[in-house]
Coordinates of C-alpha atoms (C1' of nucleotides) in Angstrom, one line a residue:
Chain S
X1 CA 0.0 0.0 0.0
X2 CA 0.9 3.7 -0.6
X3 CA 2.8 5.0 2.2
X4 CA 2.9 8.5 3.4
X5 CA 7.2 9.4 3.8
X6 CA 9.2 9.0 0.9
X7 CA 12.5 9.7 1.9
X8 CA 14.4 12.8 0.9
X9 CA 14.0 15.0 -2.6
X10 CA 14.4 18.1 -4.1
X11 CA 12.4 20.0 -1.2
X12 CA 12.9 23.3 -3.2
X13 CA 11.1 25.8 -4.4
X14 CA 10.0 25.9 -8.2
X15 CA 12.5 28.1 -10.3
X16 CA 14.4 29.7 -7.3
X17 CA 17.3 28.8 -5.7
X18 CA 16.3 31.0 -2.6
X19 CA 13.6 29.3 -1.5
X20 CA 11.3 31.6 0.7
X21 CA 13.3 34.2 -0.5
X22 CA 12.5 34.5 -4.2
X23 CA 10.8 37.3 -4.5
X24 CA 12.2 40.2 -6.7
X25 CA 12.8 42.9 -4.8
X26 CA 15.3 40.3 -2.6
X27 CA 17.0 39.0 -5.6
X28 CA 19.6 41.2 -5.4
X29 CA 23.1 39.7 -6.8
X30 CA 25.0 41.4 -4.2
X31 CA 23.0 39.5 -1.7
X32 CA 22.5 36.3 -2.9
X33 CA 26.6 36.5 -3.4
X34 CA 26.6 37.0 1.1
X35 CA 24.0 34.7 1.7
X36 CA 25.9 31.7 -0.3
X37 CA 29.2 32.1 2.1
X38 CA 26.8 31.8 5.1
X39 CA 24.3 29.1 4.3
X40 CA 24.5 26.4 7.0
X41 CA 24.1 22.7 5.1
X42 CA 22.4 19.7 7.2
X43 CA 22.4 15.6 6.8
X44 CA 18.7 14.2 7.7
X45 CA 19.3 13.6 10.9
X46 CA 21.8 15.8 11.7
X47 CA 21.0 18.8 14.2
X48 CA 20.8 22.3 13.4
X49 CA 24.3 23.7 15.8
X50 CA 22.7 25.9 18.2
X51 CA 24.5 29.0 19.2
X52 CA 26.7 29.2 22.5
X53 CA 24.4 31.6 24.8
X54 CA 22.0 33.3 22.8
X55 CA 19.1 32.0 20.9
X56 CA 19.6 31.6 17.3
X57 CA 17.2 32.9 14.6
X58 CA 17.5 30.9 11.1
X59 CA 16.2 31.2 8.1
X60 CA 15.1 27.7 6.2
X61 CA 16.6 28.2 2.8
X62 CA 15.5 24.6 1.6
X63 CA 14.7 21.3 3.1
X64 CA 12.3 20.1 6.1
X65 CA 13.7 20.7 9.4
X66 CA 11.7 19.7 13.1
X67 CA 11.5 20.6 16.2
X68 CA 11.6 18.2 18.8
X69 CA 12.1 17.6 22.7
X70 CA 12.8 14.3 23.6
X71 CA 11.8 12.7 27.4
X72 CA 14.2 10.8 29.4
X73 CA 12.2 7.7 29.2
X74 CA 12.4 8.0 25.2
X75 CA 9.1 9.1 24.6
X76 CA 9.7 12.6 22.0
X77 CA 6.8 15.1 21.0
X78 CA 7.8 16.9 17.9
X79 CA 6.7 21.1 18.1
X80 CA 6.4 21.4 14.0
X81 CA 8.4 21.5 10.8
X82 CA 10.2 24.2 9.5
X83 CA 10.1 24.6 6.0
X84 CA 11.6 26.9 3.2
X85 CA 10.9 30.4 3.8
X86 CA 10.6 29.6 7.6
X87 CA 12.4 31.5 10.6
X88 CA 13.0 28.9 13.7
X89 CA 13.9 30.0 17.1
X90 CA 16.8 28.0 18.8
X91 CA 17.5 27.9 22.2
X92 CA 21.2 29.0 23.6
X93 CA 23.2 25.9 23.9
X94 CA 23.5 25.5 27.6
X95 CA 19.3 23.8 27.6
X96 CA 19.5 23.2 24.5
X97 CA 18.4 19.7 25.7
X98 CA 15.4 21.1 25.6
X99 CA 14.7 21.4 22.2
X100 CA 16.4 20.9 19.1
X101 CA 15.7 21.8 15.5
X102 CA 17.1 18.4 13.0
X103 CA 17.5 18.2 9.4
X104 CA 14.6 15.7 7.9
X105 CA 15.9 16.1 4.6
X106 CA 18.4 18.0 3.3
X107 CA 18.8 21.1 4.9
X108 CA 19.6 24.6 3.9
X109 CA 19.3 28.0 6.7
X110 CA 20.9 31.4 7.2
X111 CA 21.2 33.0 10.4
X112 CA 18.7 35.5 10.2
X113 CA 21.2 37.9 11.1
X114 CA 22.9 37.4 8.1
X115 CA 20.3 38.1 6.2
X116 CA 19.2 41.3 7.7
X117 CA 22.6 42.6 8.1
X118 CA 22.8 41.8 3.8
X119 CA 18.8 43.9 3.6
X120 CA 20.1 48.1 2.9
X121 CA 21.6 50.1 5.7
X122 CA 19.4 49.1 8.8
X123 CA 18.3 46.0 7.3
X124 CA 14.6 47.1 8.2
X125 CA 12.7 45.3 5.5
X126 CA 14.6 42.0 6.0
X127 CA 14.0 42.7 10.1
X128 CA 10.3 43.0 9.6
X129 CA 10.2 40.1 7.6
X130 CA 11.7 38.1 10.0
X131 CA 9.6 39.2 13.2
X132 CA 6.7 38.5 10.7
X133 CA 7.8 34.9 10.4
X134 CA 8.3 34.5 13.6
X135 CA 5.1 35.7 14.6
X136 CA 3.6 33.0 11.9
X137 CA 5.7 30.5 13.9
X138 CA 3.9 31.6 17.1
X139 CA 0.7 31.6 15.9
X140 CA 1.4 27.9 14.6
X141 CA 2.2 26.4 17.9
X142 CA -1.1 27.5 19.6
X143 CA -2.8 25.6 16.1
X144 CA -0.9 22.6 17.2
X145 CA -1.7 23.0 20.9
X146 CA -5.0 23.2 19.9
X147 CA -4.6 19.8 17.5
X148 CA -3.1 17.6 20.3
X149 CA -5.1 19.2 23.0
X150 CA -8.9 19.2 21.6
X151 CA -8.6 16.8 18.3
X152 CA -9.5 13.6 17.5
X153 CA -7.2 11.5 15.5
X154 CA -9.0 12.3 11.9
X155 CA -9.0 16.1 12.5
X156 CA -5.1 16.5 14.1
X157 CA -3.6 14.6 11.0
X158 CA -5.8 16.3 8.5
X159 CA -5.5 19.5 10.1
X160 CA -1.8 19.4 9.6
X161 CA -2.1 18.1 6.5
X162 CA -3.8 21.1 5.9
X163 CA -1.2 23.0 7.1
X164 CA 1.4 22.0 5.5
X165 CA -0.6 22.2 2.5
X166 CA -1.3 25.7 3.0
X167 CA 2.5 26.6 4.1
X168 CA 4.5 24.6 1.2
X169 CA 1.8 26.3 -1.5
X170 CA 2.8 29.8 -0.3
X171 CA 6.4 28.8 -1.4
X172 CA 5.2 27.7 -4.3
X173 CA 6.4 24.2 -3.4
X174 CA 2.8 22.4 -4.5
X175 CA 2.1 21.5 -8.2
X176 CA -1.4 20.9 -9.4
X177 CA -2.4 20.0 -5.7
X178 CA 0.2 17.6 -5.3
X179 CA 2.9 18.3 -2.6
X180 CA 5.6 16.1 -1.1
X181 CA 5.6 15.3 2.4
X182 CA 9.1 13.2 3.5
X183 CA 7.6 12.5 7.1
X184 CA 7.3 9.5 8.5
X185 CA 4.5 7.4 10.1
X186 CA 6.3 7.7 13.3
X187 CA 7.0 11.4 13.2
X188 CA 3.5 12.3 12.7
X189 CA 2.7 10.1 15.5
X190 CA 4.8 11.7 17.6
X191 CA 4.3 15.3 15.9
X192 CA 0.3 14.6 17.1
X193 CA 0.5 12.9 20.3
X194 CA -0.6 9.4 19.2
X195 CA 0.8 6.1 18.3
X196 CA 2.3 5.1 15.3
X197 CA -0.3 2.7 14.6
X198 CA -3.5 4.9 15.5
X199 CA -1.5 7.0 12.8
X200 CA -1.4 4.1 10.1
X201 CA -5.1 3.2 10.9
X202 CA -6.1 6.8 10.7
X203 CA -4.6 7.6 7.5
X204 CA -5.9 4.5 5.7
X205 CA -9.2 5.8 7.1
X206 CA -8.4 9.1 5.4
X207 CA -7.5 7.3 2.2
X208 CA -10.0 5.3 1.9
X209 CA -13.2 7.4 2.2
X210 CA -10.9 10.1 -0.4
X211 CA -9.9 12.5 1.7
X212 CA -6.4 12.6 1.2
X213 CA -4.3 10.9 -2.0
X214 CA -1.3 9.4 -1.0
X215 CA 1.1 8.1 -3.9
X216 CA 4.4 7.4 -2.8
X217 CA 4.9 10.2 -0.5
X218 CA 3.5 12.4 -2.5
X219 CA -0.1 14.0 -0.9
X220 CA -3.1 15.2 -2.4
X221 CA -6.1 17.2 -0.9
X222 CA -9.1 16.6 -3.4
X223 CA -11.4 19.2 -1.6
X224 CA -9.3 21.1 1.1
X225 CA -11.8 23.8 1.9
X226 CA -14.8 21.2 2.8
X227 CA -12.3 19.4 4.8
X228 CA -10.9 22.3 6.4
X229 CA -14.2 22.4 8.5
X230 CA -14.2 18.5 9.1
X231 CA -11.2 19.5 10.6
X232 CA -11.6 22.5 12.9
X233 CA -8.8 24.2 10.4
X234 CA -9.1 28.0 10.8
X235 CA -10.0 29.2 6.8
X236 CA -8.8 32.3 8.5
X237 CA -5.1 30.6 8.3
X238 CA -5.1 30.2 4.6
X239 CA -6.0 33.9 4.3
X240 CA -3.3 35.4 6.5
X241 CA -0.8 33.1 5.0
X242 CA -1.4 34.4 1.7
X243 CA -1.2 37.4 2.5
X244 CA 1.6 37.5 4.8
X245 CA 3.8 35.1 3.5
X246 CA 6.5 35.6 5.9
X247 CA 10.2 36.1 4.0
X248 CA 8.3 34.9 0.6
Chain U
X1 CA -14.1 16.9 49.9
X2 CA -11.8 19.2 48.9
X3 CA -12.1 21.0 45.6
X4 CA -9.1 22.7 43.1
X5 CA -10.9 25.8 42.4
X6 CA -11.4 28.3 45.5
X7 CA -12.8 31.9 42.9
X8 CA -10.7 34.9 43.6
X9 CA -8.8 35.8 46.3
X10 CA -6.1 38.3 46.9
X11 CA -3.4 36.8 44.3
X12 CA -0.9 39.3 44.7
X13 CA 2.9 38.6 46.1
X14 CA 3.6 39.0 49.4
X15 CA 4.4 43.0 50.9
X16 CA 4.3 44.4 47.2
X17 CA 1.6 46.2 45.2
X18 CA 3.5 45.7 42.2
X19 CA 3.6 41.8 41.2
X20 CA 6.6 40.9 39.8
X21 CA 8.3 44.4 39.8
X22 CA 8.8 44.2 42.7
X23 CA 12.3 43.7 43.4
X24 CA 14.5 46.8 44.8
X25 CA 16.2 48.5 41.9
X26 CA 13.0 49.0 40.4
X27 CA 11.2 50.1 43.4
X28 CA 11.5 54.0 42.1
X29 CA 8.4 56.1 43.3
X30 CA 8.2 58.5 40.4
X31 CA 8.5 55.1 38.5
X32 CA 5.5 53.6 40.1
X33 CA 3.2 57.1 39.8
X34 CA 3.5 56.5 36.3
X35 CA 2.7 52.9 36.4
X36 CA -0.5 53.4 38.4
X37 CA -2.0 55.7 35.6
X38 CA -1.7 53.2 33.4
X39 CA -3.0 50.1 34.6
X40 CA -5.8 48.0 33.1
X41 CA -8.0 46.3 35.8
X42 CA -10.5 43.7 34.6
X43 CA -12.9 41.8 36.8
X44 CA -13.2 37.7 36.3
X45 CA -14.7 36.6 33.2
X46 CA -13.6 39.5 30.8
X47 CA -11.5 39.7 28.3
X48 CA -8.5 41.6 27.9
X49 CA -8.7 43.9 25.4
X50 CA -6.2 43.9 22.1
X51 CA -4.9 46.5 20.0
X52 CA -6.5 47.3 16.7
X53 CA -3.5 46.8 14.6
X54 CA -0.6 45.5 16.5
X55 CA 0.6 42.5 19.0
X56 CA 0.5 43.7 21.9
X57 CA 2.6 42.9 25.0
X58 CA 1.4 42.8 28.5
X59 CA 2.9 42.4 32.1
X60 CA 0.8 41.1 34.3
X61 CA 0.8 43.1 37.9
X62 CA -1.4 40.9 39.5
X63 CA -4.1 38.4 39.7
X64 CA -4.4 35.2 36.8
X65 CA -4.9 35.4 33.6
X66 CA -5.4 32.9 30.6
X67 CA -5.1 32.4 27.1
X68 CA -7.5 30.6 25.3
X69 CA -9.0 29.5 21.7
X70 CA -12.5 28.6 21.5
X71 CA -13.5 25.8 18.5
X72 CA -16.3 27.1 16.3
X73 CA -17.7 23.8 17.9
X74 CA -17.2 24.5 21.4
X75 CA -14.1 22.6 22.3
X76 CA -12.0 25.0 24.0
X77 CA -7.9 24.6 24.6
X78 CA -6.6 26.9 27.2
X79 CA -2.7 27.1 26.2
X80 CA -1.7 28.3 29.6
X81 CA -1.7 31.0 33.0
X82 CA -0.4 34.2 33.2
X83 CA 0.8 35.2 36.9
X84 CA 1.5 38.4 38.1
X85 CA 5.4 39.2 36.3
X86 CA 4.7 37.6 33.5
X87 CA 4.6 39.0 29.9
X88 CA 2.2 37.6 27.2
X89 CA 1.6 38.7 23.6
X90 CA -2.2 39.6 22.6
X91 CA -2.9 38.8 18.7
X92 CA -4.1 42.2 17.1
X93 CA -7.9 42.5 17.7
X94 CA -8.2 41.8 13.8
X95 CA -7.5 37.7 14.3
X96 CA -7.9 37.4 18.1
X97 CA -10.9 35.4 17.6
X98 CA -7.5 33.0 17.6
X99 CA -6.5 33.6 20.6
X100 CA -7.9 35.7 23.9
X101 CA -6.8 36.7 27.2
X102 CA -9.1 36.2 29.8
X103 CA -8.9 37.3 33.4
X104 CA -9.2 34.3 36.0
X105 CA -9.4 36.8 39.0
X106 CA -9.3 40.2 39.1
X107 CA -6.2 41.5 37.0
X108 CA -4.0 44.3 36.6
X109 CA -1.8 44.6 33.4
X110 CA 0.2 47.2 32.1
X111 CA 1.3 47.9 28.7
X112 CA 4.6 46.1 28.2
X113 CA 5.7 49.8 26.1
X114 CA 4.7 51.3 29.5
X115 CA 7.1 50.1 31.7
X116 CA 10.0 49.8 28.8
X117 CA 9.7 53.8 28.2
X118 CA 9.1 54.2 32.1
X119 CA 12.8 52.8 32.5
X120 CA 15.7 55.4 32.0
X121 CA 16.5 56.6 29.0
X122 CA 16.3 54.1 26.1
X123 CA 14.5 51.8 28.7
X124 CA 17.4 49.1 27.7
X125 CA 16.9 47.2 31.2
X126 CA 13.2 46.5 31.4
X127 CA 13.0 46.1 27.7
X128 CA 15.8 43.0 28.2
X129 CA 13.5 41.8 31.1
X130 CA 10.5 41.8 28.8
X131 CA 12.2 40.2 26.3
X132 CA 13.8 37.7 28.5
X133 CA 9.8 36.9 29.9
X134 CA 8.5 36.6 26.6
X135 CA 11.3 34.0 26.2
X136 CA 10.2 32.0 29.2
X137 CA 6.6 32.6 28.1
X138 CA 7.7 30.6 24.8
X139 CA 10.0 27.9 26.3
X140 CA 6.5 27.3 28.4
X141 CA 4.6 26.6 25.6
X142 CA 6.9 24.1 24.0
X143 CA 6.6 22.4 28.1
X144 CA 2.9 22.4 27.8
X145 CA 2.8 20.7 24.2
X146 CA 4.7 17.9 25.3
X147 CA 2.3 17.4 28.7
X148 CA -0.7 17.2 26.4
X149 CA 1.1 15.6 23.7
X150 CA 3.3 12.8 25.6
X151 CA 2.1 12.5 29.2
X152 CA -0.2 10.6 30.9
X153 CA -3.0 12.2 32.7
X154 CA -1.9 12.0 36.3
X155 CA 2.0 13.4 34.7
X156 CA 0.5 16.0 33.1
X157 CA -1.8 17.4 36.3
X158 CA 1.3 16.9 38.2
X159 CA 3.8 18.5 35.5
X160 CA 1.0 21.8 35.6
X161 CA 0.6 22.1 39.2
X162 CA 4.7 21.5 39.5
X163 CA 5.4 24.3 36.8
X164 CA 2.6 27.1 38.6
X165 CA 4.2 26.0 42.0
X166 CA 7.6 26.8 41.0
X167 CA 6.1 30.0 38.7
X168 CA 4.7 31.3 42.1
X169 CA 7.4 30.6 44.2
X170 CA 9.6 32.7 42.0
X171 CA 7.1 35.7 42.5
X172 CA 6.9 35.1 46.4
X173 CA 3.2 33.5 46.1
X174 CA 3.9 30.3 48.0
X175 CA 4.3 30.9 51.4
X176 CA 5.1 27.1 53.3
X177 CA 4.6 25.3 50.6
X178 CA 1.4 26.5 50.0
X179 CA 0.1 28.4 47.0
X180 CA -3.8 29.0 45.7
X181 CA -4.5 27.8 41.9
X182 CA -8.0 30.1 41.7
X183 CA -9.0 27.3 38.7
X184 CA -11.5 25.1 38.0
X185 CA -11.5 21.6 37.3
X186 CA -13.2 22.4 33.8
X187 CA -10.2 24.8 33.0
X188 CA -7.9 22.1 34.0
X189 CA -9.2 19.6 31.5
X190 CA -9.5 22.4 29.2
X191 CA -5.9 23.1 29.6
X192 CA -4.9 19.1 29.6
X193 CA -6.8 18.1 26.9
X194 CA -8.6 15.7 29.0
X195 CA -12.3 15.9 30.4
X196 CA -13.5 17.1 33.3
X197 CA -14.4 13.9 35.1
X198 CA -11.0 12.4 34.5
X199 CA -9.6 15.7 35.8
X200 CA -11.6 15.0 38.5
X201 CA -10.5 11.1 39.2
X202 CA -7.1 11.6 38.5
X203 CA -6.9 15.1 41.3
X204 CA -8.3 12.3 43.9
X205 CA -5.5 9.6 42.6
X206 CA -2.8 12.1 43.3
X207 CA -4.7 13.5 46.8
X208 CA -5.3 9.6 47.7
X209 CA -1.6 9.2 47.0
X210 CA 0.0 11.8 49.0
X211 CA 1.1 13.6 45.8
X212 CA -0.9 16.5 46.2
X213 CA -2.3 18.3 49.3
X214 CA -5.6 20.4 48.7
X215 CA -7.3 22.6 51.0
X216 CA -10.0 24.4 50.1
X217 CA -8.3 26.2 46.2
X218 CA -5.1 26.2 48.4
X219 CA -2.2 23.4 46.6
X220 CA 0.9 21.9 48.6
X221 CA 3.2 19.1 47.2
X222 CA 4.8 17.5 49.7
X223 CA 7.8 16.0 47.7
X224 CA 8.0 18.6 44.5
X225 CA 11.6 16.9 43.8
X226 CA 10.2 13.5 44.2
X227 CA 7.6 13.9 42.1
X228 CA 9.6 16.0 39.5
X229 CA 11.1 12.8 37.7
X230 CA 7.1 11.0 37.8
X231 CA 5.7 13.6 36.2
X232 CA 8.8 14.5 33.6
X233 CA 9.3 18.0 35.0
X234 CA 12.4 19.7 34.2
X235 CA 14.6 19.8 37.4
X236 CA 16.2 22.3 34.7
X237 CA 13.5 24.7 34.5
X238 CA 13.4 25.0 38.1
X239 CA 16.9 26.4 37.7
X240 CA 15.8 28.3 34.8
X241 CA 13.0 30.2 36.6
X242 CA 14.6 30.7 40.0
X243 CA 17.6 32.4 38.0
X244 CA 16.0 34.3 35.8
X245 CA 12.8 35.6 37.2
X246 CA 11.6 37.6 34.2
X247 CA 10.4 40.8 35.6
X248 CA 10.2 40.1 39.2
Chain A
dC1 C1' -33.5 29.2 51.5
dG2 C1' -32.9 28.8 46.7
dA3 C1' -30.2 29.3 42.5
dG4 C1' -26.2 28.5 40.1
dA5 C1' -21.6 26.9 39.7
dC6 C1' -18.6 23.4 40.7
dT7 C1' -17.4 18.7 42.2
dT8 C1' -18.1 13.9 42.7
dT9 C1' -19.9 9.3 41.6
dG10 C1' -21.4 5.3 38.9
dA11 C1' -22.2 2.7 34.7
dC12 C1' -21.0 2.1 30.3
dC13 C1' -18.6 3.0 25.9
dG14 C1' -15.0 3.9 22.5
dT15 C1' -10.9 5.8 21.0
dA16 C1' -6.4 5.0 21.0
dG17 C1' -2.4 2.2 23.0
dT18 C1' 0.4 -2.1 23.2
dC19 C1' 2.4 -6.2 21.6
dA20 C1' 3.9 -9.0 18.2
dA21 C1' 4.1 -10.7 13.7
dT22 C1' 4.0 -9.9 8.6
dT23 C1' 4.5 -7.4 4.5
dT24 C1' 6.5 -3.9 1.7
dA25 C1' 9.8 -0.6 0.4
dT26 C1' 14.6 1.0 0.2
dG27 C1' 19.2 0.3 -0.1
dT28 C1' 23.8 -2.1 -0.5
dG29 C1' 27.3 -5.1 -1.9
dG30 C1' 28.5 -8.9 -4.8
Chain X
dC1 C1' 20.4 -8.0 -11.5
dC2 C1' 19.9 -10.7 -7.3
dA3 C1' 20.5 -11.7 -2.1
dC4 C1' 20.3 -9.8 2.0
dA5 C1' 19.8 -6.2 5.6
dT6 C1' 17.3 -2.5 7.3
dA7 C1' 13.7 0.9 7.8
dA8 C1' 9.0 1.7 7.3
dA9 C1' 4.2 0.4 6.8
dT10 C1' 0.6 -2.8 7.8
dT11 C1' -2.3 -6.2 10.3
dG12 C1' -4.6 -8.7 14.1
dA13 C1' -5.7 -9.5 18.8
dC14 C1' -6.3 -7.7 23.0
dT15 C1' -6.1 -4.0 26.6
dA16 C1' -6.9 0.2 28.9
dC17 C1' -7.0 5.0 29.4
dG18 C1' -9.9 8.3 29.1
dG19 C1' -14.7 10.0 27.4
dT20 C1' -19.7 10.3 27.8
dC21 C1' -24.0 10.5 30.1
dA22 C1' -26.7 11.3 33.9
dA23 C1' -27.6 11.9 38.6
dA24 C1' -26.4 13.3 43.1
dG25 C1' -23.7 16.0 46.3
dT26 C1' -21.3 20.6 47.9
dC27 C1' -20.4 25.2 48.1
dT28 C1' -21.2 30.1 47.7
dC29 C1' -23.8 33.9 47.7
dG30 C1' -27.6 36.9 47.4

DNA sequence: CGAGACTTTGACCGTAGTCAATTTATGTGG
DNA sequence: CCACATAAATTGACTACGGTCAAAGTCTCG
C-alpha cells in the first residue's frame, strides 16, 4: 500500500534557488553573493548547531527541518516543521536539551542575522520580515496546541495536513495540488501525540473514504476547503498566510 | 471533599503592590506614579482587550490570567496561565478570535511599552526583562505541548501544578509550601486536553496518594523533587526560573 | 432558603495504545 | 540483476486509558 514518507528530494522551491526568498525585490546579486558564504548545510538527521548563549534565529533556505524535545524515558513530541521560507527560534546551547531543530531532509538556513545585516543600511525590511515569520511561527504552535489538545485523531492529522498544505503552497512548493511530504509514520505520531499505529489506521481511514491521495509520499487534498471544517482548520489561516507570506 | 478551584482571592505577592516588579532597583516612586495611571483592571470573566493593529505585550501586575482558543464547535484549549510578572503577547484585535486573554481573577496589566519607556533613558533594562519573559513565556509553551502531547494524565496534572508552584514561588506566592490555583476543574481539563471527570479522578489519585495536598483552592506538594522525575518536569527549569525571574 | 456553579460518583462506551508478527519498500554489496 | 539487511508500513488480537451521560452531592452567595 501507498505510504505516506518517501525519503528525501528536491524539497525546493520551483525556479528559485532562494527558496522563501524568491521574490524580486530580494534578488539582489550582491545579496545572494553573502548569503551563499553563510548558508549552513544539514544531513537528515543531523541537528541544526545551536549557538553558544544566545538563541539563534534561522532562516530555512531549503529542506524540512523539526522541532523536537525528547523525554528521558524515550518518549519525543515533535513542536512542527520548519520549511523553506521559515524563521526557527533555537535555544542557547546551555538547555538546548530542551529542544532541538534536525534536518529531515536536506537542509539549507541562514542566520537571520545574516540576512538582515545583507537587507540596505538598517536592514529594516529584512528585520520586519523576519519578526513577521516568527510571529507565523507563534501563531502555529497555539494551532498545534490546539490539534493535540482538543482533536481527534482524523481532525489532528488532517489538520496538519492542511497546514502544511497551505505553508509549502505559499512557497510555491505544491504543483497541481500535489505536494511532497518526506515524514514519517512515526514522526506524525509523535508530531500529534498518538501512536504510530493509531497514525497508520487513521490515514488509511483518510485514504480510503478520499480525503487525502497518498502516492508514494506524494499528498493530495481533493477538496481542502470542505475538509478544512471536518477538521476544525481556521479558513482564517489560509488567508493570513497568503497574505503574509513571511520572508516569501 | 476538597475542591481545586477556591474563585478569587487576593493573588498578589507577598508586601508588594506591584507583582513581579517588585524587586529593589525598580522600586522607584516617580516610576510607580506613572505605572499606576496606566494600569488596566479587569474583573473575572472579561476579556482583555487587544490593539487594533498591532501585537500587543502585557505584564501582568497581579491576579491570573489565561489564554485561550475557542473551537467554532465548542471545544475549547486553554494554552496556559499568566501570573503576576509575567509578559504575554495579545494577537491584534483583527484575528484574536484566535487567541484571547481572559482574566481568571481580578487583574492588573500594564502595557509592556509602559514600563519599557518608564525605564531610563532608552529603557534598555526593562526592555531586556521583557524580552527575556516573553522567552520564558515561549520555552512554556513548547513544556505544555509535550504534557498534552506525551504524558499521561496524572503526569500532566502533576507536571502543571509542579510548573505554577515553581512559577509562584519565584514571585513570592507560595508561602510554606502553599500556594492558591483560583482554577477550575473544567479549566484544568480544558488546559490538559482531558475531560473534566478524569480531571476529577485523576486530582483524587494524586490526593489519595499523598502527591498532592488540597485545601480548600489552596495546593501543597509534599515532595516537588520526588515527584519531579514521575511527572517529567524539568529539574532544569526550576533552575531556569529561579535564575532568571523575568520581571520580578 | 434557593439558584447556580462546581465537584463527585457510577455505569458504560469507544478511541487510542500495546504487543507481536508480517509485508512492503529502500538500499547495499557482490 | 539478485541476495540480503534494514527501515517503514501494515495487520490482528487484545487492553486500557480516558470520554460520555446522567444523577447526586457541595459550596457560595444573594
Amino acid at each position: 500500500m501507498a505510504t505516506l514518507g518517501g525519503a528525501e528530494m528536491a524539497v525546493t522551491p520551483a525556479g528559485s534557488t532562494f527558496a522563501g526568498l524568491s521574490d524580486a525585490r530580494e534578488l539582489d546579486p550582491k545579496r545572494i553573493q553573502v548569503f551563499w558564504r553563510h548558508v549552513e548545510r544539514y544531513d537528515p538527521g543531523a541537528s541544526v548547531r545551536p549557538a553558544a548563549a544566545t538563541v539563534r534565529r534561522l532562516v530555512v533556505v531549503s529542506g524540512w527541518a523539526y522541532e523536537t524535545r525528547i523525554l528521558p524515558d524515550g518518549r519525543r513530541q515533535i513542536f512542527g516543521f520548519a520549511l523553506p521560507g521559515d524563521v526557527v527560534e533555537l535555544p542557547a546551547s546551555s538547555n538546548y536539551g530542551q529542544r532541538a531543530l534536525v534536518a529531515l531532509t536536506r537542509l539549507e538556513v541562514v542566520d537571520a542575522a545574516v540576512v538582515c545585516r545583507a537587507d540596505g543600511p538598517d536592514g529594516k525590511t529584512a528585520q520586519e520580515a523576519v519578526e513577521r515569520a516568527l510571529q507565523l511561527r507563534s501563531e502555529r504552535l497555539f494551532d498545534h496546541m490546539v490539534r493535540i489538545g482538543r482533536l481527534t485523531s482524523k481532525e489532528r492529522v488532517l489538520n496538519l495536513l492542511l497546514e502544511l498544505h497551505d505553508r509549502l503552497r505559499a512557497v510555491h512548493l505544491v504543483k497541481d495540488g500535489v505536494f511532497r511530504v518526506p515524514v514519517t509514520q512515526e514522526m506524525f505520531a509523535d508530531t500529534l501525540g498518538l501512536s504510530i499505529v493509531h497514525i497508520n489506521r487513521t490515514l488509511q481511514r483518510l485514504r480510503r473514504d478520499g480525503s487525502i491521495v497518498v502516492r508514494g509520499g506524494a499528498v493530495t487534498i481533493p477538496h481542502p476547503d470542505r475538509l478544512a471544517s471536518a477538521a476544525c482548520y481556521p479558513a482564517t489561516w489560509a488567508r493570513a498566510a497568503s497574505a503574509n507570506q513571511g520572508l516569501a
